[in-house]
Coordinates of C-alpha atoms in Angstrom, one line a residue:
M7 CA 23.4 -48.6 91.1
Y8 CA 26.0 -50.9 91.0
H9 CA 28.4 -52.3 93.5
I10 CA 30.9 -54.4 92.9
T11 CA 33.9 -56.0 95.0
R12 CA 36.5 -58.2 95.5
N13 CA 36.4 -60.5 98.4
S14 CA 39.2 -60.3 100.7
G15 CA 41.0 -63.3 102.2
D16 CA 43.1 -66.0 99.9
G17 CA 41.7 -65.5 96.7
K18 CA 39.9 -68.2 96.7
S19 CA 36.6 -69.1 96.4
E20 CA 34.1 -72.2 97.6
G21 CA 34.4 -74.3 94.5
G22 CA 38.5 -73.2 93.5
N23 CA 37.6 -70.5 91.6
E24 CA 40.6 -67.8 92.1
D25 CA 38.2 -65.2 91.6
S26 CA 35.3 -64.0 93.3
W27 CA 32.8 -61.0 93.8
K28 CA 30.6 -59.6 96.3
I29 CA 28.0 -57.1 96.3
G30 CA 27.3 -55.2 99.6
K31 CA 27.1 -59.0 101.8
V32 CA 25.7 -61.0 99.3
S33 CA 29.0 -63.5 97.4
L34 CA 28.3 -64.6 93.5
P35 CA 28.6 -68.0 93.0
K36 CA 31.5 -69.0 90.4
N37 CA 32.2 -65.9 88.5
A38 CA 28.8 -64.5 88.2
I39 CA 28.2 -60.9 88.6
R40 CA 25.2 -59.0 90.6
R41 CA 24.1 -56.2 88.0
M42 CA 21.4 -53.6 90.2
R43 CA 19.5 -50.9 88.7
N44 CA 16.6 -48.7 91.0
G45 CA 16.6 -51.4 93.8
K46 CA 16.2 -54.8 91.2
S47 CA 19.0 -57.8 90.2
K48 CA 20.1 -59.7 87.7
Y49 CA 23.1 -61.8 87.2
L50 CA 24.4 -63.1 84.5
S51 CA 25.6 -66.8 85.0
A52 CA 28.9 -68.6 85.4
N53 CA 28.9 -70.0 81.3
E54 CA 27.6 -66.3 80.1
D55 CA 30.4 -64.0 78.7
I56 CA 30.6 -60.5 80.2
K57 CA 32.1 -59.3 77.2
S58 CA 28.9 -60.4 75.6
E59 CA 26.9 -56.9 75.9
P60 CA 28.4 -54.3 72.6
D61 CA 31.6 -52.7 72.7
Q62 CA 29.7 -49.1 72.3
N63 CA 28.2 -49.6 75.6
P64 CA 30.5 -47.2 78.5
Y65 CA 28.8 -48.9 80.8
S66 CA 29.3 -52.6 80.3
L67 CA 29.8 -54.6 82.9
T68 CA 34.0 -55.1 81.7
A69 CA 33.9 -51.6 83.1
L70 CA 32.1 -51.8 86.3
K71 CA 33.6 -54.2 87.3
K72 CA 36.6 -51.5 87.6
N73 CA 34.2 -48.8 87.9
P74 CA 31.4 -49.1 89.5
Y75 CA 30.8 -45.6 90.2
L76 CA 31.2 -44.9 86.1
G77 CA 27.3 -43.9 84.6
W78 CA 26.1 -43.0 88.4
Q79 CA 24.7 -38.9 88.6
P80 CA 22.7 -37.8 91.7
P81 CA 19.2 -38.3 90.6
L82 CA 17.7 -35.4 88.8
T83 CA 15.2 -33.5 91.2
H84 CA 12.3 -30.9 90.1
S85 CA 11.5 -28.3 92.2
P86 CA 7.8 -28.9 93.7
L87 CA 6.9 -25.4 92.8
G88 CA 7.0 -27.1 88.9
S89 CA 7.2 -24.2 85.9
S90 CA 6.5 -21.2 88.6
F91 CA 10.4 -22.5 89.8
S92 CA 13.3 -20.1 88.8
W93 CA 16.6 -20.4 88.6
R94 CA 17.0 -16.9 90.2
T95 CA 16.4 -18.3 93.0
C96 CA 19.5 -20.4 93.8
F97 CA 21.6 -17.2 93.1
K98 CA 20.9 -15.3 96.8
A99 CA 22.3 -18.5 98.5
D100 CA 26.0 -17.7 100.4
P101 CA 28.9 -18.4 97.6
K102 CA 30.3 -20.3 101.4
S103 CA 27.5 -22.5 101.9
D104 CA 27.6 -26.2 101.3
G105 CA 23.6 -26.8 99.7
S106 CA 21.9 -27.4 102.6
D107 CA 19.6 -24.6 102.5
Q108 CA 19.7 -25.0 98.6
P109 CA 16.1 -25.7 97.2
A110 CA 15.1 -28.3 94.9
G111 CA 15.7 -27.9 91.1
C112 CA 19.4 -25.9 91.6
N113 CA 21.3 -29.4 92.3
E114 CA 23.4 -28.2 94.7
N115 CA 22.0 -30.3 98.1
P116 CA 24.4 -32.5 99.8
A117 CA 20.7 -34.7 100.7
E118 CA 20.7 -35.2 97.1
M119 CA 24.5 -37.1 96.7
G120 CA 23.5 -39.1 99.8
S121 CA 26.8 -40.8 101.6
N122 CA 30.4 -40.8 100.0
P123 CA 31.3 -44.0 99.2
P124 CA 33.6 -45.9 100.8
V125 CA 37.1 -46.9 99.0
A126 CA 40.7 -48.3 99.8
K127 CA 43.2 -46.5 101.2
D128 CA 45.5 -47.3 97.9
W129 CA 42.8 -46.4 95.2
V130 CA 43.4 -44.9 91.9
P131 CA 40.5 -43.0 90.6
D132 CA 38.8 -43.5 87.1
V133 CA 39.4 -40.0 85.8
T134 CA 38.0 -40.5 82.8
M135 CA 34.5 -41.7 83.8
V136 CA 33.1 -37.9 83.4
R137 CA 34.7 -37.4 80.6
T138 CA 32.9 -41.2 79.1
M139 CA 30.0 -40.4 80.3
M140 CA 29.9 -37.3 78.7
M141 CA 30.7 -38.6 74.8
H142 CA 27.7 -41.5 75.9
G143 CA 25.5 -38.8 76.5
K144 CA 24.2 -40.6 78.5
D145 CA 24.3 -42.2 82.8
I146 CA 23.3 -45.7 83.7
N147 CA 19.9 -45.2 84.1
G148 CA 19.3 -43.6 80.5
N149 CA 18.7 -39.9 81.5
P150 CA 21.1 -37.1 79.5
F151 CA 24.5 -36.8 81.2
P152 CA 25.3 -33.7 80.9
P153 CA 21.4 -32.6 82.8
P154 CA 20.2 -30.6 80.1
L155 CA 20.1 -26.6 81.3
S156 CA 16.9 -24.3 81.9
K157 CA 16.6 -21.7 79.2
E158 CA 16.0 -19.4 82.0
L159 CA 19.7 -19.6 82.4
C160 CA 20.3 -17.4 79.1
E161 CA 18.6 -14.4 80.9
G162 CA 20.9 -11.9 82.5
I163 CA 21.3 -12.6 86.0
G164 CA 23.1 -10.5 88.8
V165 CA 25.2 -12.4 90.7
R166 CA 22.7 -12.9 93.1
G167 CA 19.4 -13.3 91.1
E168 CA 18.9 -9.8 89.7
K169 CA 18.1 -9.3 86.4
R170 CA 20.0 -6.0 86.1
G171 CA 23.8 -6.0 86.2
D172 CA 25.0 -9.2 84.5
T173 CA 28.4 -7.9 84.1
N174 CA 29.5 -11.6 83.0
K175 CA 27.1 -11.8 79.9
E176 CA 28.1 -8.6 79.1
C177 CA 31.7 -9.7 78.9
L178 CA 30.9 -12.7 77.1
I179 CA 29.2 -10.9 74.0
E180 CA 31.2 -7.3 73.9
S181 CA 34.7 -9.8 73.9
V182 CA 32.9 -12.4 71.6
I183 CA 33.6 -14.7 74.2
R184 CA 33.0 -18.2 72.2
P185 CA 34.2 -22.0 72.6
T186 CA 36.6 -23.4 69.9
G187 CA 34.9 -26.3 69.7
A188 CA 32.5 -28.4 71.0
L189 CA 33.4 -30.4 74.3
N190 CA 33.4 -33.3 72.9
S191 CA 35.1 -32.5 70.1
T192 CA 38.6 -35.1 69.7
T193 CA 40.0 -32.2 67.4
V194 CA 40.8 -28.7 66.9
T195 CA 41.6 -26.0 64.5
I196 CA 44.8 -23.9 65.8
S197 CA 46.1 -20.5 64.3
P198 CA 50.0 -20.7 64.8
S199 CA 49.9 -16.9 63.3
N200 CA 47.2 -16.2 66.8
H201 CA 50.4 -15.5 69.9
Y202 CA 52.0 -12.5 70.7
G203 CA 54.2 -11.5 68.4
Q204 CA 53.0 -13.3 65.9
P205 CA 53.5 -13.1 63.1
E206 CA 56.9 -11.8 62.6
N207 CA 56.8 -12.2 59.0
G208 CA 54.0 -10.8 58.4
I209 CA 52.7 -13.9 57.2
I210 CA 49.4 -14.7 58.3
Q211 CA 48.7 -18.5 58.5
D212 CA 45.3 -20.9 57.6
P213 CA 43.9 -22.7 59.9
I214 CA 44.9 -26.4 60.4
I215 CA 42.8 -29.3 62.0
V216 CA 44.8 -31.5 64.0
P217 CA 44.3 -34.1 67.1
A218 CA 43.0 -33.0 70.1
P219 CA 45.7 -33.6 73.3
K220 CA 45.1 -35.3 75.6
L221 CA 44.3 -32.9 78.8
M222 CA 43.8 -34.1 83.0
C223 CA 42.1 -31.2 85.1
L224 CA 42.9 -31.3 88.8
V225 CA 40.7 -29.2 90.8
Y226 CA 41.9 -28.7 94.6
T227 CA 38.5 -28.5 96.6
M228 CA 37.2 -29.7 99.9
A229 CA 34.1 -31.5 101.4
D230 CA 31.3 -29.0 101.8
A231 CA 32.0 -28.0 97.7
H232 CA 30.8 -31.4 96.7
A233 CA 27.4 -31.4 96.3
N234 CA 27.8 -28.0 95.2
R235 CA 30.6 -26.5 92.8
I236 CA 32.5 -30.1 92.8
R237 CA 28.5 -31.7 91.1
A238 CA 27.9 -28.6 88.7
M239 CA 32.5 -29.0 87.4
Q240 CA 30.8 -32.1 86.6
Q241 CA 27.9 -31.1 84.6
T242 CA 29.2 -28.6 82.9
W243 CA 33.0 -28.3 81.0
A244 CA 34.8 -30.8 83.5
G245 CA 33.8 -33.1 80.2
G246 CA 35.7 -31.4 77.8
C247 CA 38.7 -32.6 79.7
D248 CA 39.8 -35.9 79.0
G249 CA 40.7 -36.6 82.5
F250 CA 39.0 -35.2 86.0
L251 CA 39.8 -35.3 89.2
A252 CA 39.5 -32.8 92.7
F253 CA 41.3 -33.2 95.4
S254 CA 39.7 -32.7 98.1
T255 CA 39.3 -33.2 102.7
E256 CA 37.2 -36.1 101.4
S257 CA 36.9 -39.1 99.2
D258 CA 33.6 -40.1 97.1
P259 CA 34.7 -42.2 94.0
R260 CA 31.2 -40.7 92.6
L261 CA 32.7 -37.7 91.1
P262 CA 35.7 -38.2 91.2
A263 CA 37.8 -36.7 94.4
I264 CA 40.3 -38.0 96.5
S265 CA 41.6 -37.2 99.7
L266 CA 45.1 -37.5 100.2
E267 CA 47.9 -37.3 102.8
H268 CA 50.6 -34.1 102.7
E269 CA 53.1 -33.1 105.7
G270 CA 51.1 -30.3 108.0
P271 CA 47.5 -28.8 108.5
E272 CA 44.3 -28.5 105.2
A273 CA 44.3 -24.7 105.7
Y274 CA 44.5 -21.9 103.4
E275 CA 48.2 -21.1 104.6
N276 CA 49.5 -24.6 103.9
M277 CA 47.9 -24.3 100.1
W278 CA 51.1 -25.3 99.0
Q279 CA 51.9 -28.7 100.5
K280 CA 48.8 -29.9 99.0
V281 CA 49.9 -28.9 95.2
R282 CA 52.9 -30.7 96.2
S283 CA 50.9 -33.7 97.2
I284 CA 48.2 -33.4 94.1
W285 CA 51.5 -32.8 91.6
K286 CA 53.2 -36.4 93.6
F287 CA 49.6 -38.3 93.4
V288 CA 49.0 -36.8 89.5
G289 CA 52.7 -38.0 88.4
T290 CA 52.5 -41.0 90.1
H291 CA 49.0 -42.3 88.3
Y292 CA 48.9 -40.6 85.2
I293 CA 51.9 -39.1 83.8
D294 CA 52.0 -40.8 80.9
D295 CA 48.5 -41.1 80.1
Y296 CA 47.9 -37.4 79.3
D297 CA 49.7 -34.3 77.4
W298 CA 48.9 -31.5 79.2
F299 CA 47.9 -30.9 83.3
F300 CA 45.7 -28.0 84.1
I301 CA 45.4 -27.5 88.5
G302 CA 43.1 -25.1 89.6
G303 CA 40.3 -24.1 92.3
D304 CA 37.4 -25.1 92.6
D305 CA 36.4 -21.4 91.9
L306 CA 36.8 -21.7 88.5
F307 CA 35.4 -21.8 85.0
V308 CA 36.8 -23.8 82.1
L309 CA 36.3 -23.8 78.4
P310 CA 38.4 -27.0 77.8
H311 CA 38.2 -26.9 74.2
N312 CA 39.8 -23.5 73.7
L313 CA 42.6 -24.7 76.4
K314 CA 42.8 -28.0 73.9
T315 CA 42.8 -25.3 71.3
Y316 CA 45.3 -22.8 72.3
L317 CA 48.3 -26.3 73.7
A318 CA 48.1 -27.7 70.2
S319 CA 48.5 -24.1 68.8
L320 CA 51.5 -23.0 70.9
A321 CA 53.2 -26.7 70.5
H322 CA 52.6 -26.1 66.3
K323 CA 53.4 -23.0 66.3
D324 CA 57.6 -24.2 68.5
G325 CA 57.0 -27.8 66.1
T326 CA 57.6 -29.9 69.7
N327 CA 56.3 -32.0 71.3
P328 CA 54.6 -31.7 75.6
K329 CA 56.1 -35.2 76.1
T330 CA 59.6 -33.8 75.8
K331 CA 59.7 -30.3 75.5
E332 CA 59.2 -28.0 79.1
Y333 CA 55.6 -25.8 79.3
F334 CA 54.4 -23.6 82.3
V335 CA 51.4 -22.5 80.5
G336 CA 48.6 -19.4 82.7
R337 CA 48.5 -16.1 83.1
R338 CA 52.2 -14.3 84.1
F339 CA 52.2 -12.1 86.9
N340 CA 55.1 -10.1 88.2
G341 CA 54.7 -9.9 91.9
G342 CA 58.7 -9.5 92.7
S343 CA 59.7 -13.4 91.1
Y344 CA 57.5 -14.2 87.4
F345 CA 55.0 -17.0 88.4
N346 CA 51.4 -18.0 86.8
S347 CA 48.5 -17.1 88.6
G348 CA 46.6 -20.2 91.2
G349 CA 43.9 -18.1 90.8
A350 CA 43.9 -18.4 87.0
G351 CA 44.9 -22.3 86.9
Y352 CA 48.1 -23.4 84.7
T353 CA 48.9 -26.0 82.6
L354 CA 52.1 -27.7 82.7
S355 CA 53.7 -30.0 80.0
R356 CA 54.5 -33.8 80.9
A357 CA 57.8 -33.0 80.1
T358 CA 57.5 -30.1 82.7
L359 CA 55.2 -32.5 85.5
R360 CA 58.2 -35.3 85.0
K361 CA 60.9 -33.0 85.8
F362 CA 59.0 -31.5 88.6
V363 CA 58.5 -34.7 90.1
A364 CA 62.2 -35.7 89.4
N365 CA 63.4 -32.6 91.9
M366 CA 60.5 -31.6 94.0
E367 CA 62.0 -32.8 97.2
D368 CA 64.5 -30.5 96.6
A369 CA 64.0 -28.3 99.6
Q370 CA 66.9 -25.3 99.0
H371 CA 65.4 -24.6 95.4
C372 CA 61.6 -26.4 95.0
A373 CA 60.7 -25.5 99.2
A374 CA 59.8 -28.8 100.0
K375 CA 59.1 -28.2 103.3
Q376 CA 57.8 -25.1 103.2
R377 CA 54.3 -24.0 104.3
T378 CA 52.4 -20.8 102.8
S379 CA 49.4 -20.2 100.9
M380 CA 51.4 -19.4 97.6
E381 CA 51.3 -22.3 95.9
D382 CA 51.9 -20.5 92.7
V383 CA 54.8 -18.6 93.2
M384 CA 56.3 -21.8 95.3
I385 CA 55.9 -24.3 92.0
A386 CA 57.2 -21.0 89.9
R387 CA 59.9 -20.6 91.9
C388 CA 61.6 -24.1 91.6
L389 CA 60.6 -24.4 87.7
T390 CA 62.8 -21.2 86.8
H391 CA 66.1 -23.2 88.7
L392 CA 64.9 -25.8 86.2
G393 CA 65.0 -23.8 83.4
I394 CA 61.6 -23.2 82.8
H395 CA 60.4 -20.5 82.5
F396 CA 56.5 -18.8 82.0
T397 CA 54.2 -19.0 78.3
D398 CA 53.7 -15.3 77.6
T399 CA 49.6 -16.8 76.5
R400 CA 48.2 -13.3 75.0
D401 CA 46.6 -13.5 71.6
A402 CA 48.3 -11.8 68.5
R403 CA 46.1 -8.3 69.8
G404 CA 47.7 -8.5 72.9
R405 CA 44.4 -9.8 74.5
E406 CA 44.1 -12.3 77.7
R407 CA 43.4 -16.1 77.3
F408 CA 43.7 -17.2 81.1
H409 CA 42.1 -14.9 83.8
P410 CA 42.1 -14.0 87.2
F411 CA 39.1 -12.5 87.3
A412 CA 35.3 -13.1 86.5
P413 CA 34.6 -12.1 83.6
G414 CA 32.6 -8.8 84.2
S415 CA 35.6 -7.8 87.0
H416 CA 38.3 -7.8 84.0
L417 CA 35.5 -5.9 81.3
H418 CA 35.1 -3.7 84.3
W419 CA 38.6 -3.0 85.4
T420 CA 40.1 0.4 85.2
P421 CA 43.3 1.4 86.9
P422 CA 43.3 3.6 90.0
K423 CA 43.8 7.8 89.6
P424 CA 46.5 9.3 90.6
G425 CA 47.0 9.8 93.8
G426 CA 45.0 6.8 94.6
E427 CA 45.9 3.4 96.5
R428 CA 47.7 0.8 94.7
D429 CA 46.2 -1.8 92.9
W430 CA 48.3 -5.2 93.4
Y431 CA 46.6 -6.1 89.9
E432 CA 48.1 -2.9 87.5
D433 CA 51.4 -3.8 89.7
Y434 CA 51.5 -7.6 88.6
N435 CA 50.8 -6.6 85.3
K436 CA 53.7 -3.2 84.9
E437 CA 55.8 -5.1 82.6
W438 CA 53.1 -6.5 80.1
G439 CA 50.4 -4.1 80.3
I440 CA 46.3 -3.9 81.1
L441 CA 44.4 -3.9 77.9
E442 CA 40.5 -2.4 79.5
G443 CA 37.2 -2.6 78.1
K444 CA 36.0 -5.4 75.3
D445 CA 39.4 -5.6 74.9
C446 CA 40.9 -7.8 78.0
C447 CA 39.9 -10.6 77.1
A448 CA 40.6 -13.1 73.8
P449 CA 37.4 -14.5 71.9
D450 CA 39.4 -17.5 72.3
S451 CA 39.8 -17.4 76.4
V452 CA 40.8 -20.7 79.3
S453 CA 39.9 -19.8 82.3
F454 CA 37.8 -17.5 84.7
H455 CA 38.0 -17.0 88.4
Y456 CA 36.0 -16.2 91.7
I457 CA 33.3 -17.8 89.9
K458 CA 32.0 -19.7 92.9
K459 CA 28.0 -20.0 92.6
A460 CA 27.6 -23.0 91.4
S461 CA 24.3 -21.5 90.0
M462 CA 26.9 -18.9 88.2
V463 CA 28.9 -22.1 86.6
R464 CA 25.9 -23.0 85.0
H465 CA 24.8 -19.6 83.5
M466 CA 28.2 -18.8 82.5
Q467 CA 27.7 -22.9 81.2
A468 CA 24.5 -22.4 79.3
L469 CA 25.7 -18.8 77.8
L470 CA 28.5 -20.8 75.8
Y471 CA 26.7 -23.6 74.8
S472 CA 23.1 -23.3 74.8
C473 CA 22.3 -19.4 74.1
D474 CA 22.3 -18.0 71.0
L475 CA 24.7 -15.0 72.3
E476 CA 24.5 -13.5 68.6
D477 CA 21.2 -12.5 69.7
Q478 CA 22.0 -11.1 72.5

């Protein structure tokens, strides 16, 4: 582990050097940097160039001066039960648990994380760190990253670890949902014709390989989810995003997660103010680094390459650039007014984020002072006032890509019987209708909501990226 901080004071170290560094309470001589790994230390002399390490090493001393936690992951723990340990045990936990009751091997216990390192009040996280680690394939100690997933996770596993009733796996198979490419891919293969209403001229365009757009993924959460759901995201799909940042009630530079001040209490009923603070922070620090910005809760499962593929295809179809063209992308609903489901997650183009941040303090049209849980409705109203409307994200056959429920729930959803209790989901989709059965979900689906257990995140990751679903 590396713990490197700049000495406070007048900027002058003993001997007249302008920059002095310390690790813990130990000040280093001249320009020296101490490298710590597993309790052992190594000093570089003042005459050694810290840039002499190979460029292909993402954990160079130069990189670690900028982010001392680059390459960190919790120690890989194994169950004392050895080969008799079953992942099914991990599914039995209460979804609201912080993981402290989970056994070793589930990779959810907060004790495995240790204490959060302190951060400066004006700290701006390195949101590229998870992507960097995933691209390198190893952590700073040479352990695989993301950690390999057990073959047991390829089996049918119900929400509480049952051997039957894995409707999520059933949906992935029946709807043929697959990644459009590897998480570490830097290109996407787009199909400009695979959009609802296309092709109007009857001509099917051939797939095209283009550079993948730059995508930042934002997740709102709470500190008690760091060791389980956020850790599971970080070790599965988050590396497919070019930038990843959790917005929480506590900061932790190792994930990374940051706690932001916002108007009103930290409460579900005040989610809109929390989301406003997120967009303001992202718009201040990262807007020029990414083309698209995806936001959702900590109970989402996302296929980032599928999202990049769809967004690149959308821009190509329209002949536009997300840096200058305003897009509002997600699962459209009509609950009296149009909005994109916050549960399924939604995406803003850079141009949309820029316009929203410039107008977000408009109390009349952008609800700047309102306290409500309906953050998705509030941002949609603001964007509508600004002339920005939702994009229909269905594929050419009318199948949805962004999903407000888990895969199995969509596969088995049926409309209420005549005279039965009304279903809000049906009401919100009356304008477009809902395809049932295997047509519920596009093969290039982007996101699924209500994946509340870290073990289910890993199960879905294994099914999509490690298991052979063709033979299931």
